[in-house]
Coordinates of C-alpha atoms and ligand atoms in Angstrom, one line a residue:
M209 CA 18.4 -21.3 11.0
P210 CA 18.2 -19.9 14.5
Y211 CA 15.1 -21.8 15.5
A212 CA 15.1 -25.6 15.4
P213 CA 11.9 -27.3 14.4
I214 CA 9.7 -28.3 17.3
V215 CA 8.9 -32.0 17.2
K216 CA 6.1 -33.0 19.4
P217 CA 5.7 -36.3 21.3
T218 CA 4.2 -39.3 19.5
R219 CA 2.6 -40.5 22.8
W220 CA -0.1 -38.1 23.5
A221 CA -2.3 -37.5 26.6
V222 CA -5.1 -37.1 24.1
A223 CA -4.5 -38.4 20.6
P224 CA -4.9 -35.6 18.1
N225 CA -7.9 -35.8 15.7
L226 CA -5.5 -35.4 12.8
L227 CA -2.8 -38.0 13.2
D228 CA -1.9 -38.6 9.6
Y229 CA -1.8 -35.4 7.6
E230 CA -1.0 -36.9 4.3
A231 CA -3.7 -39.5 4.5
A232 CA -6.2 -36.8 5.4
R233 CA -5.6 -34.9 2.1
T234 CA -8.2 -36.7 0.1
P235 CA -10.4 -35.1 -2.6
D236 CA -13.6 -35.9 -0.7
V237 CA -12.7 -34.0 2.5
W238 CA -15.6 -31.6 2.3
E239 CA -18.1 -34.2 1.1
R240 CA -17.3 -36.3 4.2
A241 CA -17.4 -33.3 6.5
R242 CA -20.9 -32.4 5.1
R243 CA -22.1 -35.9 5.9
D244 CA -20.8 -35.5 9.4
L245 CA -23.3 -32.7 10.0
Q246 CA -26.8 -33.5 10.9
G247 CA -28.8 -31.1 8.7
L248 CA -32.2 -29.8 9.5
P249 CA -34.9 -32.4 10.2
R250 CA -36.8 -33.8 7.3
G251 CA -34.2 -32.7 4.8
R252 CA -34.9 -29.0 5.1
G253 CA -31.3 -28.0 4.5
L254 CA -28.3 -26.8 6.5
N255 CA -28.4 -24.1 9.1
I256 CA -25.5 -22.9 11.2
A257 CA -27.5 -22.5 14.4
H258 CA -29.0 -26.0 14.1
E259 CA -25.5 -27.5 13.9
A260 CA -24.1 -25.3 16.6
V261 CA -27.0 -25.5 19.1
D262 CA -30.2 -27.5 18.4
R263 CA -28.3 -30.5 17.2
H264 CA -26.9 -30.9 20.7
A265 CA -30.0 -29.9 22.6
R266 CA -30.9 -33.5 23.5
V267 CA -27.7 -35.5 23.8
L268 CA -25.7 -32.6 25.3
R269 CA -28.7 -30.9 27.0
D270 CA -26.9 -30.4 30.3
H271 CA -23.4 -30.0 28.9
L272 CA -21.9 -26.6 29.4
A273 CA -21.9 -24.7 26.1
L274 CA -20.9 -21.2 27.1
R275 CA -19.3 -19.9 30.3
W276 CA -19.4 -16.1 30.4
L277 CA -17.0 -14.3 32.6
G278 CA -18.2 -10.8 33.4
R279 CA -15.8 -7.9 33.6
N280 CA -16.6 -7.5 37.3
G281 CA -16.4 -11.1 38.4
D282 CA -20.0 -12.3 37.5
V283 CA -20.1 -15.8 35.9
R284 CA -23.0 -17.1 33.8
D285 CA -23.3 -20.6 32.5
Y286 CA -25.4 -21.7 29.6
T287 CA -25.9 -25.4 28.8
Y288 CA -26.7 -26.6 25.3
G289 CA -30.3 -26.9 26.5
D290 CA -30.3 -23.3 27.7
L291 CA -28.8 -22.0 24.5
S292 CA -31.3 -23.8 22.4
A293 CA -34.2 -22.3 24.3
L294 CA -32.8 -18.8 24.5
T295 CA -31.8 -18.7 20.8
S296 CA -35.3 -20.0 19.9
R297 CA -36.8 -17.2 22.0
F298 CA -34.7 -14.7 20.1
A299 CA -35.7 -16.1 16.7
N300 CA -39.4 -15.7 17.8
V301 CA -38.7 -12.1 18.9
L302 CA -37.4 -11.3 15.4
Q303 CA -40.3 -13.1 13.8
G304 CA -42.7 -11.1 16.0
L305 CA -41.1 -7.9 14.8
G306 CA -41.5 -8.9 11.1
I307 CA -37.8 -9.5 10.6
G308 CA -37.4 -12.5 8.3
K309 CA -35.2 -14.4 6.0
G310 CA -32.4 -12.4 4.5
D311 CA -33.0 -9.3 6.7
L312 CA -29.8 -8.0 8.3
V313 CA -29.6 -7.9 12.1
A314 CA -26.6 -6.0 13.3
V315 CA -25.3 -6.5 16.9
L316 CA -23.2 -3.7 18.4
A317 CA -22.1 -4.9 21.9
G318 CA -19.2 -5.9 24.0
R319 CA -18.8 -9.6 24.7
I320 CA -22.0 -10.0 26.6
P321 CA -24.2 -13.2 26.6
E322 CA -26.9 -11.4 24.7
L323 CA -24.6 -11.0 21.8
Y324 CA -24.1 -14.7 21.5
I325 CA -27.8 -15.5 21.9
A326 CA -28.7 -12.8 19.3
A327 CA -26.1 -14.1 16.8
L328 CA -27.4 -17.7 16.9
G329 CA -31.1 -16.7 17.2
T330 CA -30.6 -14.5 14.1
L331 CA -29.2 -17.5 12.2
K332 CA -32.1 -19.7 13.3
N333 CA -34.5 -17.1 11.9
R334 CA -32.5 -17.2 8.6
S335 CA -31.8 -13.5 9.0
V336 CA -28.3 -12.3 8.4
F337 CA -26.0 -11.7 11.4
S338 CA -23.5 -8.8 11.3
P339 CA -21.4 -8.1 14.3
L340 CA -20.1 -4.6 14.9
F341 CA -17.1 -4.0 17.2
S342 CA -18.4 -2.1 20.2
A343 CA -15.5 0.4 20.3
F344 CA -16.5 1.8 16.8
G345 CA -17.6 5.4 16.8
P346 CA -20.8 6.6 15.2
E347 CA -19.3 7.1 11.7
P348 CA -18.0 3.5 11.1
I349 CA -21.3 2.2 12.6
Q350 CA -23.3 4.3 10.3
T351 CA -21.2 3.2 7.2
R352 CA -21.6 -0.4 8.0
L353 CA -25.3 -0.3 8.9
T354 CA -26.0 1.6 5.7
L355 CA -23.9 -0.8 3.5
G356 CA -25.7 -3.8 5.1
K357 CA -29.2 -2.1 4.9
A358 CA -29.6 -3.3 8.5
K359 CA -33.2 -3.7 9.5
A360 CA -32.6 -4.4 13.2
L361 CA -29.9 -3.4 15.6
V362 CA -29.3 -5.1 18.9
T363 CA -27.2 -3.0 21.2
T364 CA -26.8 -1.8 24.8
E365 CA -28.5 1.2 26.3
S366 CA -25.3 3.1 26.8
L367 CA -23.9 2.3 23.4
Y368 CA -27.2 3.4 21.8
E369 CA -27.1 6.7 23.6
R370 CA -23.5 7.4 22.9
K371 CA -23.2 6.2 19.4
V372 CA -26.4 5.5 17.6
V373 CA -29.0 8.2 18.6
G374 CA -27.0 10.8 16.6
I375 CA -27.0 8.8 13.4
L376 CA -30.6 7.4 13.4
D377 CA -31.8 10.0 10.8
S378 CA -29.3 8.6 8.3
L379 CA -30.5 5.0 8.7
P380 CA -33.8 4.8 6.7
D381 CA -33.7 0.9 6.6
L382 CA -33.4 0.5 10.3
E383 CA -36.8 -0.5 11.6
H384 CA -36.1 -1.9 15.1
V385 CA -33.6 -1.2 17.9
L386 CA -33.5 -3.8 20.7
L387 CA -31.7 -2.5 23.8
V388 CA -30.0 -4.6 26.4
G389 CA -30.1 -2.6 29.6
D390 CA -26.8 -1.7 31.2
D391 CA -26.0 -4.5 33.7
H392 CA -28.5 -6.6 31.8
G393 CA -31.4 -4.7 33.6
P394 CA -34.6 -3.2 32.1
T395 CA -34.6 -0.3 29.8
D396 CA -37.2 2.3 28.8
V397 CA -35.9 4.3 25.9
E398 CA -38.3 5.9 23.5
G399 CA -38.4 4.4 20.0
T400 CA -36.6 1.1 21.1
H401 CA -37.6 -2.3 22.5
D402 CA -36.4 -3.8 25.7
Y403 CA -34.5 -6.9 24.7
H404 CA -35.2 -8.8 27.9
R405 CA -38.9 -7.9 28.0
L406 CA -39.3 -9.2 24.5
M407 CA -37.3 -12.4 25.3
L408 CA -39.4 -13.1 28.4
A409 CA -42.6 -12.9 26.4
A410 CA -41.3 -15.1 23.6
D411 CA -41.9 -18.8 23.1
E412 CA -38.9 -21.0 23.7
R413 CA -39.8 -23.4 20.9
Y414 CA -38.9 -22.5 17.3
T415 CA -38.8 -24.5 14.1
I416 CA -36.0 -23.4 11.8
G417 CA -37.4 -22.9 8.3
P418 CA -35.8 -24.5 5.2
T419 CA -32.3 -23.2 4.8
A420 CA -30.3 -23.7 1.6
P421 CA -26.5 -24.2 2.1
D422 CA -26.1 -21.1 0.0
D423 CA -28.4 -18.8 2.0
V424 CA -26.6 -15.8 3.3
A425 CA -25.9 -16.1 7.0
I426 CA -23.2 -13.6 8.1
V427 CA -21.7 -10.4 6.9
H428 CA -18.3 -9.7 8.3
F429 CA -16.3 -6.6 7.8
T430 CA -12.6 -7.0 7.3
S431 CA -10.1 -5.5 9.7
G432 CA -9.3 -2.4 7.6
T433 CA -5.6 -3.0 7.9
T434 CA -4.8 -2.0 4.3
G435 CA -7.7 0.3 3.5
T436 CA -11.4 0.7 3.8
P437 CA -13.0 -2.4 5.4
K438 CA -14.9 -4.6 3.1
G439 CA -18.2 -6.5 3.9
A440 CA -17.5 -10.2 3.2
V441 CA -20.7 -12.2 2.7
H442 CA -20.9 -15.7 4.2
V443 CA -23.4 -18.5 3.9
H444 CA -24.8 -21.3 6.1
E445 CA -22.7 -23.9 4.5
A446 CA -19.7 -22.3 6.1
V447 CA -20.5 -24.4 9.2
V448 CA -19.0 -27.4 7.4
G449 CA -15.6 -25.6 7.5
H450 CA -16.1 -24.3 11.0
R451 CA -16.7 -27.7 12.4
L452 CA -13.9 -29.5 10.6
T453 CA -11.3 -26.9 11.1
G454 CA -12.2 -26.8 14.8
R455 CA -11.7 -30.6 14.9
L456 CA -8.5 -30.8 12.9
A457 CA -6.7 -27.5 13.2
L458 CA -7.7 -26.6 16.8
D459 CA -8.0 -30.3 17.8
L460 CA -11.3 -29.9 19.6
H461 CA -12.4 -32.9 21.6
R462 CA -15.7 -33.3 23.4
D463 CA -14.3 -32.7 26.9
D464 CA -12.4 -29.6 25.9
V465 CA -12.7 -26.2 27.4
F466 CA -11.9 -23.9 24.6
W467 CA -11.1 -20.2 24.8
C468 CA -10.9 -18.0 21.8
T469 CA -9.9 -14.6 22.9
A470 CA -11.1 -12.7 19.8
D471 CA -14.0 -10.4 19.8
P472 CA -17.0 -11.4 17.6
G473 CA -16.6 -8.0 15.9
W474 CA -13.9 -9.7 13.9
V475 CA -14.2 -12.9 11.9
T476 CA -12.2 -15.0 14.4
G477 CA -14.5 -14.1 17.2
T478 CA -17.5 -15.4 15.3
S479 CA -16.1 -18.4 13.4
Y480 CA -14.1 -19.7 16.4
G481 CA -15.6 -17.6 19.3
I482 CA -19.1 -18.8 18.5
V483 CA -19.6 -21.4 15.7
A484 CA -16.7 -23.8 15.7
P485 CA -16.6 -24.8 19.4
L486 CA -20.4 -25.2 19.6
A487 CA -20.6 -27.1 16.3
N488 CA -18.1 -29.5 18.0
G489 CA -20.1 -29.7 21.2
V490 CA -17.4 -28.3 23.5
T491 CA -17.4 -25.8 26.3
S492 CA -16.5 -22.3 25.2
I493 CA -15.2 -19.5 27.5
V494 CA -16.2 -15.9 26.8
D495 CA -14.4 -13.2 28.7
E496 CA -16.0 -9.8 28.7
A497 CA -12.9 -8.0 29.9
D498 CA -10.1 -6.8 27.6
F499 CA -6.5 -8.1 27.7
D500 CA -4.8 -8.2 31.0
A501 CA -1.9 -10.7 31.4
E502 CA -2.6 -11.5 35.0
R503 CA -6.3 -11.9 34.4
W504 CA -5.7 -14.1 31.4
Y505 CA -3.4 -16.5 33.3
R506 CA -6.0 -16.7 36.0
V507 CA -8.7 -17.6 33.5
L508 CA -6.5 -20.2 31.9
E509 CA -5.9 -21.8 35.3
E510 CA -9.3 -21.5 37.0
E511 CA -11.4 -22.4 34.0
H512 CA -9.2 -25.4 33.1
V513 CA -8.9 -24.2 29.6
S514 CA -7.5 -27.0 27.4
V515 CA -7.4 -25.4 24.0
W516 CA -6.5 -21.7 23.6
Y517 CA -6.8 -19.7 20.4
T518 CA -5.3 -16.2 20.6
A519 CA -3.3 -13.6 18.6
P520 CA 0.3 -12.5 18.2
T521 CA -0.4 -9.0 19.6
A522 CA -1.6 -10.6 22.9
I523 CA 1.4 -13.0 22.9
R524 CA 3.7 -10.1 22.4
M525 CA 2.1 -8.3 25.3
M526 CA 2.5 -11.4 27.5
M527 CA 6.1 -11.6 26.5
K528 CA 6.5 -7.9 27.5
A529 CA 4.9 -8.7 30.9
G530 CA 7.5 -11.5 31.3
A531 CA 7.5 -15.2 31.8
D532 CA 7.7 -15.0 35.7
L533 CA 4.1 -13.8 35.8
V534 CA 3.0 -16.9 33.8
R535 CA 4.7 -19.2 36.3
E536 CA 2.6 -17.9 39.2
H537 CA -0.1 -20.1 37.9
D538 CA -0.5 -23.8 36.9
Y539 CA -2.2 -25.0 33.7
P540 CA -2.5 -28.7 34.0
A541 CA -5.5 -28.8 31.6
L542 CA -3.8 -26.8 28.9
R543 CA -3.0 -29.0 25.9
F544 CA -3.0 -27.0 22.6
L545 CA -2.2 -23.3 21.8
A546 CA -2.9 -21.6 18.6
S547 CA -2.5 -18.1 17.1
V548 CA -3.9 -16.2 14.2
G549 CA -4.3 -12.7 12.8
E550 CA -0.8 -11.7 12.1
P551 CA 2.4 -13.5 11.5
L552 CA 3.6 -15.1 14.7
N553 CA 7.2 -14.2 15.3
P554 CA 9.4 -17.3 16.1
E555 CA 10.1 -15.7 19.4
G556 CA 6.4 -16.0 20.2
V557 CA 6.3 -19.7 19.4
V558 CA 9.3 -20.2 21.7
F559 CA 7.7 -18.1 24.5
G560 CA 4.8 -20.6 24.5
E561 CA 7.3 -23.3 25.2
E562 CA 9.1 -21.4 27.9
A563 CA 5.9 -20.1 29.6
F564 CA 3.4 -23.0 29.2
G565 CA 5.6 -25.9 28.1
L566 CA 3.6 -25.8 24.8
P567 CA 4.4 -24.1 21.6
F568 CA 1.9 -21.8 19.8
H569 CA 0.6 -23.2 16.6
D570 CA 0.3 -20.4 14.0
N571 CA -2.4 -20.5 11.5
W572 CA -3.4 -18.3 8.6
W573 CA -6.7 -17.3 7.1
Q574 CA -8.7 -14.2 6.2
T575 CA -12.2 -12.8 6.7
E576 CA -12.8 -13.8 3.1
T577 CA -11.9 -17.4 3.6
G578 CA -14.2 -17.8 6.6
A579 CA -12.1 -20.5 8.3
I580 CA -8.5 -21.7 8.8
M581 CA -6.7 -22.4 5.5
I582 CA -3.1 -23.0 6.4
A583 CA -2.1 -24.3 9.8
N584 CA 0.5 -25.9 12.1
F585 CA -1.3 -29.1 13.0
P586 CA -0.9 -30.9 16.3
A587 CA 0.8 -34.0 14.9
L588 CA 3.2 -32.2 12.6
E589 CA 6.5 -30.6 13.6
I590 CA 6.4 -26.8 14.0
R591 CA 8.9 -24.7 12.2
P592 CA 8.9 -21.5 14.2
G593 CA 8.0 -18.6 12.0
S594 CA 6.1 -20.7 9.5
M595 CA 2.3 -20.6 9.3
G596 CA 2.2 -24.4 8.5
R597 CA 0.7 -26.4 5.7
P598 CA -2.6 -26.2 3.9
F599 CA -5.7 -27.6 5.6
P600 CA -6.8 -30.9 4.2
G601 CA -9.3 -30.1 1.4
I602 CA -7.5 -26.8 0.6
E603 CA -5.3 -26.5 -2.4
A604 CA -2.9 -23.6 -1.8
S605 CA -0.3 -22.3 -4.2
L606 CA 2.0 -19.4 -4.8
V607 CA 1.5 -17.3 -7.9
H608 CA 2.7 -14.2 -9.7
R609 CA 0.1 -12.0 -11.2
R610 CA 0.5 -11.4 -15.0
H611 CA -0.4 -8.2 -16.7
D612 CA -3.0 -9.9 -18.9
G613 CA -5.1 -10.7 -15.8
G614 CA -3.8 -14.3 -15.4
V615 CA -1.3 -15.9 -13.0
D616 CA 1.9 -17.9 -13.2
L617 CA 2.5 -20.6 -10.6
V618 CA 5.6 -20.3 -8.5
E619 CA 6.8 -23.8 -8.0
E620 CA 10.4 -23.4 -6.9
P621 CA 10.9 -24.0 -3.2
G622 CA 11.9 -20.9 -1.3
A623 CA 10.7 -18.5 -4.1
E624 CA 8.2 -15.9 -3.0
G625 CA 4.8 -15.5 -4.5
E626 CA 1.2 -14.5 -3.6
I627 CA -0.9 -17.1 -1.8
A628 CA -3.7 -18.4 -4.0
L629 CA -6.4 -20.8 -3.1
R630 CA -8.5 -23.0 -5.3
P631 CA -12.1 -22.0 -4.6
G632 CA -14.7 -24.5 -3.6
W633 CA -14.3 -24.9 0.2
P634 CA -17.6 -24.3 2.1
S635 CA -16.7 -21.2 4.2
M636 CA -15.6 -19.2 1.2
F637 CA -17.1 -15.7 1.0
R638 CA -19.6 -15.2 -1.8
T639 CA -19.2 -11.5 -2.5
Y640 CA -18.2 -8.2 -1.0
L641 CA -21.3 -6.3 0.0
G642 CA -22.2 -3.7 -2.6
E643 CA -18.9 -4.3 -4.4
P644 CA -19.3 -7.2 -6.9
E645 CA -16.4 -5.9 -9.2
R646 CA -14.0 -5.9 -6.3
Y647 CA -15.0 -9.5 -5.6
A648 CA -14.6 -10.5 -9.2
K649 CA -11.1 -9.0 -9.2
C650 CA -10.0 -11.5 -6.5
F651 CA -10.2 -14.4 -9.0
R652 CA -7.7 -15.2 -11.7
D653 CA -7.3 -18.3 -13.8
G654 CA -9.5 -20.2 -11.4
W655 CA -7.6 -19.1 -8.2
Y656 CA -8.7 -16.9 -5.4
V657 CA -5.7 -14.6 -5.1
T658 CA -5.3 -13.4 -1.5
G659 CA -3.1 -10.4 -1.5
D660 CA -0.6 -12.0 1.0
L661 CA 3.0 -12.9 -0.1
A662 CA 4.7 -16.0 1.2
R663 CA 7.4 -18.6 0.5
R664 CA 7.0 -22.3 0.5
D665 CA 9.8 -24.7 1.6
E666 CA 10.5 -28.0 0.0
D667 CA 8.3 -29.8 2.6
G668 CA 5.3 -27.6 1.8
Y669 CA 5.4 -25.3 4.8
F670 CA 4.3 -21.8 4.1
W671 CA 6.3 -18.8 5.4
F672 CA 4.6 -15.4 5.5
V673 CA 6.5 -12.6 3.8
G674 CA 4.1 -9.7 4.0
R675 CA 0.9 -8.2 2.7
G676 CA 1.2 -7.2 -0.9
D677 CA 0.9 -3.5 0.1
D678 CA 3.5 -3.8 2.9
V679 CA 6.3 -5.4 1.0
I680 CA 9.4 -3.3 0.7
K681 CA 11.4 -3.0 -2.5
T682 CA 15.0 -1.9 -1.9
S683 CA 17.8 -1.9 -4.5
G684 CA 16.0 -4.6 -6.5
H685 CA 15.3 -6.8 -3.4
L686 CA 11.9 -7.7 -2.0
I687 CA 11.7 -7.6 1.7
G688 CA 8.8 -8.6 4.0
P689 CA 8.5 -6.4 7.1
F690 CA 7.7 -9.5 9.2
E691 CA 11.2 -10.9 8.9
V692 CA 12.7 -7.7 10.0
E693 CA 10.3 -7.2 12.9
S694 CA 10.9 -10.7 14.1
A695 CA 14.7 -10.2 14.2
L696 CA 14.2 -7.0 16.2
L697 CA 11.9 -8.8 18.6
E698 CA 14.8 -11.2 19.4
H699 CA 16.6 -8.3 21.1
P700 CA 15.8 -8.1 24.8
A701 CA 15.0 -4.4 24.7
V702 CA 12.4 -4.6 22.0
A703 CA 8.7 -5.0 22.8
E704 CA 7.2 -4.3 19.4
A705 CA 8.4 -3.3 16.0
G706 CA 6.7 -2.0 12.9
V707 CA 8.7 -1.9 9.7
I708 CA 8.1 0.1 6.5
G709 CA 9.8 1.1 3.3
K710 CA 10.8 4.7 3.3
P711 CA 11.1 6.2 -0.2
D712 CA 14.7 6.8 -1.2
P713 CA 16.1 8.3 -4.4
V714 CA 18.8 5.8 -4.8
A715 CA 17.5 2.5 -3.4
G716 CA 13.8 3.0 -4.3
E717 CA 13.0 2.3 -0.7
V718 CA 15.0 1.8 2.5
V719 CA 13.9 -0.3 5.5
K720 CA 12.9 1.8 8.4
A721 CA 11.8 0.3 11.8
F722 CA 9.6 1.9 14.5
V723 CA 10.4 0.2 17.8
T724 CA 8.8 0.3 21.2
L725 CA 10.8 -0.8 24.2
K726 CA 10.2 -3.2 27.1
P727 CA 9.9 -1.8 30.6
G728 CA 13.3 -0.8 32.0
F729 CA 14.8 0.3 28.6
E730 CA 15.2 3.9 27.5
P731 CA 15.7 5.2 23.9
S732 CA 19.3 6.3 23.3
H733 CA 21.8 6.5 20.5
E734 CA 23.7 3.6 21.9
L735 CA 20.6 1.4 21.9
E736 CA 19.8 2.5 18.3
R737 CA 23.3 1.6 17.2
E738 CA 23.0 -1.7 19.0
L739 CA 19.7 -2.6 17.4
L740 CA 21.1 -1.6 13.9
G741 CA 24.1 -3.9 14.6
H742 CA 21.9 -6.7 15.9
S743 CA 19.7 -6.6 12.8
R744 CA 22.7 -6.5 10.4
V745 CA 24.2 -9.6 12.1
R746 CA 20.8 -11.4 12.0
L747 CA 19.6 -10.3 8.6
G748 CA 22.5 -9.1 6.5
A749 CA 23.1 -5.5 5.3
V750 CA 20.5 -5.6 2.6
V751 CA 17.6 -6.6 4.7
A752 CA 18.5 -4.9 8.0
P753 CA 16.9 -1.6 8.7
K754 CA 18.8 1.6 7.8
E755 CA 16.9 3.7 10.3
I756 CA 15.3 3.0 13.6
E757 CA 12.9 5.3 15.4
F758 CA 11.8 4.8 19.0
A759 CA 8.1 5.2 19.5
E760 CA 5.7 5.2 22.4
S761 CA 3.4 2.7 20.6
V762 CA 2.8 1.1 17.2
P763 CA -0.6 1.8 15.5
R764 CA -2.8 -1.2 15.5
T765 CA -6.2 -2.2 14.4
R766 CA -8.7 -3.0 17.1
S767 CA -8.2 -6.6 16.2
G768 CA -4.5 -6.2 17.0
K769 CA -2.8 -5.9 13.7
I770 CA 0.1 -3.5 13.1
M771 CA -1.1 -0.8 10.6
R772 CA 2.0 -0.2 8.6
R773 CA 0.2 2.0 6.2
L774 CA -0.3 4.5 9.1
L775 CA 3.4 4.4 10.0
K776 CA 4.1 5.1 6.4
A777 CA 1.6 7.9 6.2
H778 CA 3.0 9.6 9.3
E779 CA 6.5 9.2 8.0
L780 CA 5.6 10.8 4.7
G781 CA 3.2 13.4 6.1
L782 CA 0.4 12.0 4.0
P783 CA -3.3 11.6 4.9
E784 CA -4.1 8.6 7.1
G785 CA -7.0 7.2 5.0
D786 CA -9.7 5.1 6.6
V787 CA -8.9 4.9 10.3
S788 CA -12.2 3.5 11.5
T789 CA -10.6 0.3 12.8
L790 CA -7.6 2.0 14.5
E791 CA -7.3 1.1 18.1
E792 CA -7.4 4.1 20.4
E793 CA -8.4 4.9 23.9
E794 CA -12.2 5.0 24.5
T795 CA -13.3 8.6 25.0
E796 CA -16.3 8.6 27.3
Ligands
LIG216 P1 -8.2 -5.5 5.2 O1 -8.5 -6.6 4.3 O2 -9.4 -4.7 5.5 O3 -7.0 -4.7 5.0 P2 -7.3 -7.5 7.0 O4 -6.8 -8.2 5.8 O5 -6.3 -7.3 8.2 O6 -8.0 -6.1 6.7 P3 -8.6 -9.8 8.1 O7 -9.4 -10.5 7.2 O8 -9.1 -9.7 9.5 O9 -8.5 -8.3 7.6 O10 -7.2 -10.4 8.2 C1 -6.6 -11.3 7.3 C2 -5.2 -11.0 7.1 O11 -4.5 -11.1 8.3 C3 -4.5 -11.9 6.2 O12 -4.7 -11.6 4.8 C4 -3.0 -11.7 6.6 O13 -2.5 -10.6 6.0 C5 -3.1 -11.5 8.0 N1 -2.9 -12.8 8.8 C6 -3.9 -13.5 9.4 N2 -3.3 -14.6 10.0 C7 -2.0 -14.6 9.7 C8 -0.9 -15.4 10.0 N3 -1.0 -16.5 10.7 N4 0.3 -15.0 9.5 C9 0.5 -13.9 8.7 N5 -0.6 -13.1 8.4 C10 -1.8 -13.4 8.9
LIG217 MG1 -7.6 -8.4 4.0

C-alpha cells in the first residue's frame, strides 16, 4: 500500500456537519431531510427555486448569494434578496410569453449571471430547465433541443448567430428565443426577444404555483463519455438531496464561500454550482473564465474560498503547473477540498496536501443519481485512491449481472463488481428523455445498476475499477484502466495517461497506455523503457502496460473525462461514434 490513510484532526476550526458517520446512517435520513426544507407557503408543495432562493429572501436578504467573476475582471454581486427579485422577474417573463408548467426552457450560455437567473426563474415558473454547454456546435444543440422539445431558448447574441440561426428551421417546437446582448448590452435581432428589455418590464413579485415533488424540473444530458449522451429527467424533490449532500458531503456551513468549478452544462455545475450552495444559504462563486492555474489560485485567495469542489482533470493540470505556483498565494480561509467526475488518482489527493495543506476528498455520483452517492467525508479518514463510503440514506452494493436479467450480490471484501444503488433517494432521475426502455434496463432485482465497476474493502470503502465499457480483459484477468493510469502518474515525467485494452490474439487484450509528458520531458525509447519498468514494479507484470505511446494530448469530454473509447477507436482505426461532447479548440 504506497499511500497511507490520511487521518484528519479531531479538533476542528469548524466542526464538520457530519461527525458520526455510523450514527447518521438511519432509515429516516430522507424523511428528516424533507422536514428540514421549508416547502411552498400554504402547503403548495416543494419547489427547488423556493428552497434555493425565496426561502432565504427575508432572513438572508442582504447575504451574498452569488459573486460573479467576469472573464475580464468585472465583478457582480447578487444577494439573496436580489436573486429572489430577479428570478421572479424571469418567471414573469416566461409567463408573459405563454411558457408554463412542464415547458422546456433551454439555456445555451457560458457562465454568465443571466444563466443562473434564468435557471432559477424557470424553476419558479415550474417550467423545465435544460442547460446546454456553450461550446457545443449546432448539431449537438439541435439534437438536444429536439429531444427536449424546447419551447424557449435563452442564449447570447453571438452564440445565437454562430450556432442557432442555421438550425432554426429544424426546431418546430421552439417558440421563443431570448437573447442576452454581448457584454450584457441591448440586442435587436429579428425574430428574438431582448432578455434585458423583457426583464426590465417584468414585475419583481411572483408567486410560485403548486409544485408536486415529482414535477419535472431539470433535464440534464450525460457527458457522452461512453456513447451518445442521454437526457436524464430530474424532479423538484431532488432539492432534498442537493441540500443534504451539500451539508454532509461538502460540509457547507452558513459562512462558507463555496466554489464549484464545474459548468452548469454538466450536472455538477447545476446540482452543486447552483442548487446545493443556495439551498444551504452560503455564498457561491461563479467564474466565467476557463481553467488557468494562476487565475484559480488568485480566486481561491482573493475570494476567501473556504469549500472548493473541482475535478481530477483540473487537479492534474495544477499538478502539471507545479506546486511552486500554488505557494505564491495564501489560502487561510480554505478548509475543505472535494473532487468529482473521474477517479481521483492517489497522487492528486496527496498533491492537495502538499499544495494546500488539505487533502482532496473524492466523491462519486452520476448525472442519473442527481447528487453525491459515495463520498469521503470530512470526519472520516481518507484512503487515497478510494471514492469513500455511501452517503447516509444510500444503500450501495456491488453486483454481478446474471444472464436471466437478475443480479448476484458480491459480498466478499476486495472482490470486484458493478456498483448498484437501492432506488428511493430524492434526486434519482425518473427516466431518460424519449428512451423509456433504456431507463427500464437500468433496474434489476430492485437495484439501479450503474455501469461502473468497483471493489469494496472490509471497512466499506469503495475503490473505483473502471467503467464497464473501459475494463480490460487480459489472459483471464480483469484490469481497470484507473489503476494503471494512477501508477503511471506517479512517475515524475507523466502529466496524463489514458489506458485501453488493445485486442491481442493470445491474451484477448493487452494493456496499452497513451501518455502525455510534463514540461521539460521529451519522448524517447529510454523513457518508454523506464515507464514500462516503473509500471511493472508498481503493478506486476500482468497489470502493467505492454505498450506505451507518447501523445500530445489525451481526448477528453468537455467536462474533463478521459474518452478511452476514442483512444481505442483511433488505435483500431474504427469510427469515432458520437463526439459531440469531445473537447476541442473553439473555432471562431
Ligand atoms: P455517459 O453516461 O454519457 O457515457 P458519463 O457517464 O461520463 O457519460 P456523467 O453522468 O457526467 O456522464 O458521469 C458519471 C460517471 O463519471 C460515473 O458513472 C463514473 O464513471 C464517473 N465518475 C464520476 N465521479 C467519479 C469518481 N469519483 N470516481 C470514479 N469515477 C467517477
Ligand atoms: Mg454515464
